[in-house]
mmCIF file of C-alpha atoms in Angstrom:
data_model
loop_
_atom_site.group_PDB
_atom_site.id
_atom_site.type_symbol
_atom_site.label_atom_id
_atom_site.label_comp_id
_atom_site.label_asym_id
_atom_site.label_seq_id
_atom_site.Cartn_x
_atom_site.Cartn_y
_atom_site.Cartn_z
ATOM 1 C CA PHE A 1 0.977 19.105 -54.618
ATOM 2 C CA VAL A 2 -2.380 18.256 -51.986
ATOM 3 C CA ILE A 3 -2.249 19.314 -48.814
ATOM 4 C CA MET A 4 -2.287 17.112 -45.999
ATOM 5 C CA ASP A 5 -4.072 16.287 -43.763
ATOM 6 C CA VAL A 6 -2.871 13.837 -40.214
ATOM 7 C CA ARG A 7 -5.257 11.225 -41.654
ATOM 8 C CA THR A 8 -3.967 10.856 -44.955
ATOM 9 C CA PRO A 9 -1.800 7.533 -46.249
ATOM 10 C CA ILE A 10 1.965 7.330 -45.335
ATOM 11 C CA SER A 11 1.689 5.447 -49.105
ATOM 12 C CA THR A 12 0.954 9.068 -50.880
ATOM 13 C CA CYS A 13 3.283 11.365 -50.439
ATOM 14 C CA ALA A 14 5.142 12.740 -52.781
ATOM 15 C CA VAL A 15 8.082 11.808 -51.180
ATOM 16 C CA VAL A 16 7.242 8.256 -51.005
ATOM 17 C CA GLY A 17 7.861 5.953 -52.928
ATOM 18 C CA PRO A 18 7.193 2.022 -52.750
ATOM 19 C CA VAL A 19 9.672 1.932 -51.297
ATOM 20 C CA TYR A 20 10.008 3.714 -48.351
ATOM 21 C CA ASP A 21 6.067 3.430 -48.171
ATOM 22 C CA ALA A 22 6.831 -1.134 -47.564
ATOM 23 C CA ILE A 23 9.338 0.019 -45.107
ATOM 24 C CA PHE A 24 6.489 2.441 -43.210
ATOM 25 C CA GLN A 25 3.896 -0.170 -43.010
ATOM 26 C CA LYS A 26 6.175 -2.441 -41.680
ATOM 27 C CA HIS A 27 6.401 -0.497 -38.942
ATOM 28 C CA THR A 28 3.307 0.771 -38.248
ATOM 29 C CA ILE A 29 2.999 4.009 -39.116
ATOM 30 C CA ARG A 30 0.822 3.981 -42.612
ATOM 31 C CA THR A 31 -0.419 7.562 -41.751
ATOM 32 C CA VAL A 32 0.738 11.521 -41.334
ATOM 33 C CA GLU A 33 -0.476 10.923 -37.876
ATOM 34 C CA ASP A 34 1.661 8.031 -37.297
ATOM 35 C CA LEU A 35 4.901 9.738 -38.856
ATOM 36 C CA LEU A 36 4.702 12.514 -36.850
ATOM 37 C CA TRP A 37 5.046 10.527 -33.656
ATOM 38 C CA HIS A 38 7.990 9.287 -34.522
ATOM 39 C CA VAL A 39 10.163 11.717 -32.949
ATOM 40 C CA PRO A 40 14.037 12.310 -33.165
ATOM 41 C CA TYR A 41 15.539 10.246 -29.794
ATOM 42 C CA ARG A 42 17.788 12.983 -30.081
ATOM 43 C CA TYR A 43 19.195 16.099 -31.197
ATOM 44 C CA LEU A 44 22.835 17.883 -32.566
ATOM 45 C CA ASP A 45 23.594 21.289 -31.519
ATOM 46 C CA ALA A 46 24.802 23.030 -35.312
ATOM 47 C CA THR A 47 23.900 26.658 -33.076
ATOM 48 C CA THR A 48 27.495 26.653 -32.110
ATOM 49 C CA PRO A 49 29.770 25.841 -33.852
ATOM 50 C CA LEU A 50 33.589 25.268 -33.021
ATOM 51 C CA PRO A 51 36.997 26.945 -34.386
ATOM 52 C CA ILE A 52 39.014 23.857 -36.618
ATOM 53 C CA ALA A 53 41.908 24.602 -34.092
ATOM 54 C CA ASN A 54 40.032 23.654 -31.143
ATOM 55 C CA CYS A 55 38.359 19.931 -32.727
ATOM 56 C CA LEU A 56 39.745 16.964 -30.723
ATOM 57 C CA ILE A 57 40.567 13.815 -31.808
ATOM 58 C CA ASP A 58 37.720 10.711 -30.940
ATOM 59 C CA THR A 59 35.046 13.741 -30.006
ATOM 60 C CA THR A 60 31.572 14.831 -32.294
ATOM 61 C CA VAL A 61 32.431 18.694 -33.333
ATOM 62 C CA VAL A 62 29.684 21.599 -35.030
ATOM 63 C CA VAL A 63 32.061 23.389 -37.800
ATOM 64 C CA ARG A 64 30.820 25.988 -40.620
ATOM 65 C CA GLY A 65 33.139 27.006 -42.947
ATOM 66 C CA THR A 66 34.495 26.900 -46.708
ATOM 67 C CA ILE A 67 34.925 24.208 -49.322
ATOM 68 C CA GLN A 68 38.509 24.929 -50.947
ATOM 69 C CA ARG A 69 38.439 21.793 -53.124
ATOM 70 C CA VAL A 70 37.548 18.907 -53.774
ATOM 71 C CA ARG A 71 38.615 15.321 -55.235
ATOM 72 C CA SER A 72 38.086 12.133 -55.386
ATOM 73 C CA TYR A 73 40.643 8.797 -55.270
ATOM 74 C CA VAL A 74 40.444 5.401 -55.437
ATOM 75 C CA THR A 75 42.723 3.544 -52.241
ATOM 76 C CA SER A 76 45.513 0.946 -53.546
ATOM 77 C CA ARG A 77 44.399 -1.783 -51.384
ATOM 78 C CA LYS A 78 41.384 -2.188 -50.506
ATOM 79 C CA ARG A 79 39.703 -0.222 -53.922
ATOM 80 C CA VAL A 80 37.986 1.765 -52.054
ATOM 81 C CA PRO A 81 35.304 4.566 -53.509
ATOM 82 C CA ILE A 82 36.676 8.338 -52.122
ATOM 83 C CA VAL A 83 36.201 11.247 -51.958
ATOM 84 C CA GLU A 84 37.675 14.018 -49.729
ATOM 85 C CA ALA A 85 36.954 17.874 -48.719
ATOM 86 C CA ILE A 86 38.258 20.498 -47.486
ATOM 87 C CA ILE A 87 36.989 22.368 -45.565
ATOM 88 C CA THR A 88 38.368 25.748 -43.612
ATOM 89 C CA ASP A 89 37.759 28.623 -41.204
ATOM 90 C CA GLU A 90 40.360 30.912 -39.566
ATOM 91 C CA THR A 91 42.227 28.858 -37.034
ATOM 92 C CA GLY A 92 42.556 26.511 -40.550
ATOM 93 C CA GLU A 93 42.126 23.575 -41.389
ATOM 94 C CA ILE A 94 40.404 19.545 -42.035
ATOM 95 C CA PRO A 95 39.982 17.383 -44.551
ATOM 96 C CA LEU A 96 36.047 15.427 -44.694
ATOM 97 C CA VAL A 97 36.185 12.365 -46.554
ATOM 98 C CA TRP A 98 33.084 9.780 -47.535
ATOM 99 C CA PHE A 99 33.772 5.453 -48.649
ATOM 100 C CA ASN A 100 31.908 4.313 -51.209
ATOM 101 C CA GLN A 101 29.971 7.723 -51.681
ATOM 102 C CA LEU A 102 31.096 9.302 -55.104
ATOM 103 C CA TYR A 103 27.663 10.681 -55.088
ATOM 104 C CA MET A 104 29.119 13.587 -52.561
ATOM 105 C CA LYS A 105 31.560 14.976 -55.218
ATOM 106 C CA ARG A 106 28.508 16.282 -56.845
ATOM 107 C CA VAL A 107 26.979 17.227 -53.637
ATOM 108 C CA VAL A 108 29.470 19.521 -52.230
ATOM 109 C CA HIS A 109 30.650 22.348 -54.064
ATOM 110 C CA SER A 110 34.870 24.224 -53.593
ATOM 111 C CA GLY A 111 33.728 27.651 -52.256
ATOM 112 C CA GLU A 112 30.730 26.992 -50.567
ATOM 113 C CA THR A 113 29.947 27.761 -46.026
ATOM 114 C CA TYR A 114 28.406 24.688 -45.058
ATOM 115 C CA ILE A 115 28.057 23.522 -41.183
ATOM 116 C CA VAL A 116 29.561 20.384 -40.506
ATOM 117 C CA ILE A 117 28.735 17.351 -38.109
ATOM 118 C CA GLY A 118 31.063 14.516 -37.410
ATOM 119 C CA LYS A 119 33.666 12.554 -35.310
ATOM 120 C CA ILE A 120 37.128 13.849 -35.119
ATOM 121 C CA LYS A 121 39.047 10.650 -36.928
ATOM 122 C CA TYR A 122 42.678 10.770 -37.371
ATOM 123 C CA ASP A 123 44.083 9.014 -40.028
ATOM 124 C CA PHE A 124 47.429 7.451 -38.777
ATOM 125 C CA LEU A 125 48.588 6.124 -43.382
ATOM 126 C CA LEU A 126 48.197 9.776 -43.848
ATOM 127 C CA LYS A 127 48.701 11.345 -40.219
ATOM 128 C CA ARG A 128 46.550 13.871 -39.986
ATOM 129 C CA LYS A 129 42.799 14.404 -38.446
ATOM 130 C CA THR A 130 39.235 14.108 -40.507
ATOM 131 C CA ILE A 131 35.585 13.521 -39.481
ATOM 132 C CA ALA A 132 34.637 11.121 -41.459
ATOM 133 C CA SER A 133 31.294 10.014 -43.247
ATOM 134 C CA PRO A 134 29.490 13.640 -41.725
ATOM 135 C CA ILE A 135 26.179 15.321 -41.545
ATOM 136 C CA LEU A 136 26.508 18.821 -43.582
ATOM 137 C CA ILE A 137 23.514 21.916 -43.364
ATOM 138 C CA THR A 138 23.518 25.083 -44.959
ATOM 139 C CA HIS A 139 22.928 26.957 -41.601
ATOM 140 C CA GLN A 140 23.327 27.085 -38.297
ATOM 141 C CA SER A 141 19.725 24.879 -36.036
ATOM 142 C CA ILE A 142 18.891 22.663 -33.904
ATOM 143 C CA LEU A 143 19.316 18.379 -35.538
ATOM 144 C CA PRO A 144 16.941 15.300 -34.960
ATOM 145 C CA ILE A 145 18.286 12.541 -35.376
ATOM 146 C CA TYR A 146 15.612 9.516 -35.416
ATOM 147 C CA HIS A 147 15.999 5.575 -35.339
ATOM 148 C CA SER A 148 16.217 4.591 -39.040
ATOM 149 C CA PHE A 149 14.576 1.768 -40.221
ATOM 150 C CA GLY A 150 17.640 -0.154 -42.588
ATOM 151 C CA ARG A 151 17.791 1.296 -45.760
ATOM 152 C CA LEU A 152 15.731 5.041 -44.479
ATOM 153 C CA THR A 153 18.061 6.264 -42.633
ATOM 154 C CA SER A 154 17.762 9.358 -39.627
ATOM 155 C CA THR A 155 18.146 12.236 -43.029
ATOM 156 C CA GLY A 156 15.519 9.657 -45.404
ATOM 157 C CA ILE A 157 13.429 9.997 -42.182
ATOM 158 C CA ARG A 158 13.869 14.442 -41.723
ATOM 159 C CA THR A 159 13.636 14.743 -45.041
ATOM 160 C CA ILE A 160 10.057 13.508 -45.519
ATOM 161 C CA VAL A 161 9.294 14.697 -42.204
ATOM 162 C CA ASN A 162 9.820 18.620 -43.244
ATOM 163 C CA ASP A 163 8.265 18.136 -46.536
ATOM 164 C CA ILE A 164 5.217 16.657 -44.668
ATOM 165 C CA LEU A 165 5.598 19.284 -42.676
ATOM 166 C CA SER A 166 5.045 22.429 -44.826
ATOM 167 C CA HIS A 167 1.891 21.111 -46.942
ATOM 168 C CA ILE A 168 -0.421 20.161 -43.610
ATOM 169 C CA ASP A 169 -3.236 21.743 -42.903
ATOM 170 C CA GLU A 170 -2.978 22.090 -39.840
ATOM 171 C CA THR A 171 -6.655 20.806 -38.085
ATOM 172 C CA SER A 172 -7.891 21.927 -34.259
ATOM 173 C CA ASP A 173 -6.411 21.922 -31.059
ATOM 174 C CA PRO A 174 -7.861 17.912 -29.256
ATOM 175 C CA LEU A 175 -7.251 20.282 -25.685
ATOM 176 C CA PRO A 176 -9.405 23.269 -25.158
ATOM 177 C CA GLU A 177 -7.739 27.130 -25.507
ATOM 178 C CA THR A 178 -8.526 27.014 -22.514
ATOM 179 C CA TYR A 179 -5.751 25.185 -20.418
ATOM 180 C CA ARG A 180 -3.130 25.527 -23.072
ATOM 181 C CA HIS A 181 -3.078 28.716 -21.488
ATOM 182 C CA ARG A 182 -4.103 28.276 -18.175
ATOM 183 C CA PHE A 183 -0.762 26.070 -18.301
ATOM 184 C CA GLU A 184 1.191 27.633 -20.470
ATOM 185 C CA LEU A 185 1.128 25.015 -23.325
ATOM 186 C CA LEU A 186 1.616 24.416 -26.381
ATOM 187 C CA ASP A 187 -0.827 24.373 -29.529
ATOM 188 C CA LEU A 188 -0.207 20.498 -30.389
ATOM 189 C CA TRP A 189 0.707 21.227 -33.886
ATOM 190 C CA LYS A 190 3.107 23.710 -32.943
ATOM 191 C CA SER A 191 5.244 21.056 -30.432
ATOM 192 C CA PHE A 192 5.145 18.557 -33.990
ATOM 193 C CA ARG A 193 6.776 21.308 -35.893
ATOM 194 C CA GLU A 194 8.871 22.614 -33.365
ATOM 195 C CA ILE A 195 10.042 18.492 -32.076
ATOM 196 C CA HIS A 196 10.725 17.675 -36.218
ATOM 197 C CA ALA A 197 12.565 21.244 -36.968
ATOM 198 C CA PRO A 198 13.215 22.847 -32.873
ATOM 199 C CA SER A 199 12.715 27.117 -33.487
ATOM 200 C CA SER A 200 15.640 26.945 -30.195
ATOM 201 C CA GLN A 201 16.691 24.696 -26.801
ATOM 202 C CA GLN A 202 13.770 26.041 -24.931
ATOM 203 C CA MET A 203 10.955 25.414 -27.073
ATOM 204 C CA LEU A 204 12.012 21.922 -28.171
ATOM 205 C CA VAL A 205 11.980 20.847 -24.057
ATOM 206 C CA LYS A 206 8.155 22.823 -24.622
ATOM 207 C CA ALA A 207 7.095 21.217 -27.836
ATOM 208 C CA GLN A 208 8.150 17.559 -25.234
ATOM 209 C CA GLN A 209 6.769 18.406 -22.551
ATOM 210 C CA ARG A 210 3.495 19.499 -24.368
ATOM 211 C CA LEU A 211 3.712 15.837 -26.521
ATOM 212 C CA ALA A 212 4.473 13.504 -23.136
ATOM 213 C CA LEU A 213 1.398 14.949 -21.706
ATOM 214 C CA GLU A 214 -0.622 14.264 -24.629
ATOM 215 C CA GLU A 215 0.265 10.566 -24.783
ATOM 216 C CA LEU A 216 -0.898 10.433 -21.552
ATOM 217 C CA ILE A 217 -4.149 12.057 -21.912
ATOM 218 C CA ARG A 218 -4.678 9.279 -24.415
ATOM 219 C CA VAL A 219 -3.483 6.582 -21.864
ATOM 220 C CA SER A 220 -5.958 7.650 -19.840
ATOM 221 C CA LEU A 221 -8.852 8.377 -22.126
ATOM 222 C CA ILE A 222 -8.226 4.814 -23.343
ATOM 223 C CA LEU A 223 -8.072 3.013 -19.843
ATOM 224 C CA ARG A 224 -11.993 5.284 -18.900
ATOM 225 C CA MET A 225 -12.971 4.319 -21.965
ATOM 226 C CA GLN A 226 -12.601 0.294 -20.879
ATOM 227 C CA ARG A 227 -13.767 0.253 -17.820
ATOM 228 C CA PRO A 228 -17.090 0.210 -17.595
ATOM 229 C CA THR A 229 -17.018 -2.717 -19.537
ATOM 230 C CA HIS A 230 -15.499 -4.437 -16.981
ATOM 231 C CA PRO A 231 -18.138 -3.309 -14.152
ATOM 232 C CA ASP A 232 -17.339 -6.835 -12.061
ATOM 233 C CA ALA A 233 -14.241 -6.757 -12.120
ATOM 234 C CA PRO A 234 -12.069 -6.551 -8.793
ATOM 235 C CA ALA A 235 -11.071 -3.876 -6.795
ATOM 236 C CA CYS A 236 -7.050 -4.689 -6.173
ATOM 237 C CA THR A 237 -5.483 -3.793 -2.920
ATOM 238 C CA LEU A 238 -2.818 -1.447 -2.490
ATOM 239 C CA ASP A 239 -0.272 -1.158 0.389
#
């Protein structure tokens, strides 16, 4: 795999095919740097799972348990294919349900332990609580959620970003080390890693602060560069 830098075109990344590249181009994401600046708009904290017995209807929960069985079937009326997996912990069990996603039967395996993130719903027909279309991860983490681009979902973007972060050649930080040390700022590239794959809530906040400052610096520099091109512009008096 070729080591990338921030100027590497997205189209040359191994995990980005022609379809996804066309979607990125449509949204003016053309380089690795463009994608790194497509930061998550929220996060799901999967570091503190909830006991299954404590899960309440219509709430988004994080549970950790072991898959006991997996099956697929088709609903009798609308003929919708469904994959169902039963996950258990020491307090109880709850079904995980995916609609029109038969491939999940190959993804989820009995006997394996997962962390599940999803919303608790009540199945009135079967008179039980379920988690519909949950996110599955294998370790406790803070999960970034991205604005999706049509067929390119948040999960797809997260997969691509993680692959890029594992192959990127980190260049020098444009902000001098003396300033970073004085104001206790993260390195820019460390900030990108923490914003896309947070190691803790504290580091996530530090990364957000550094990237916000970086944007302010860029705007300030653009304005300063434009100033000499308008020497005769009248000054505005503001009360």
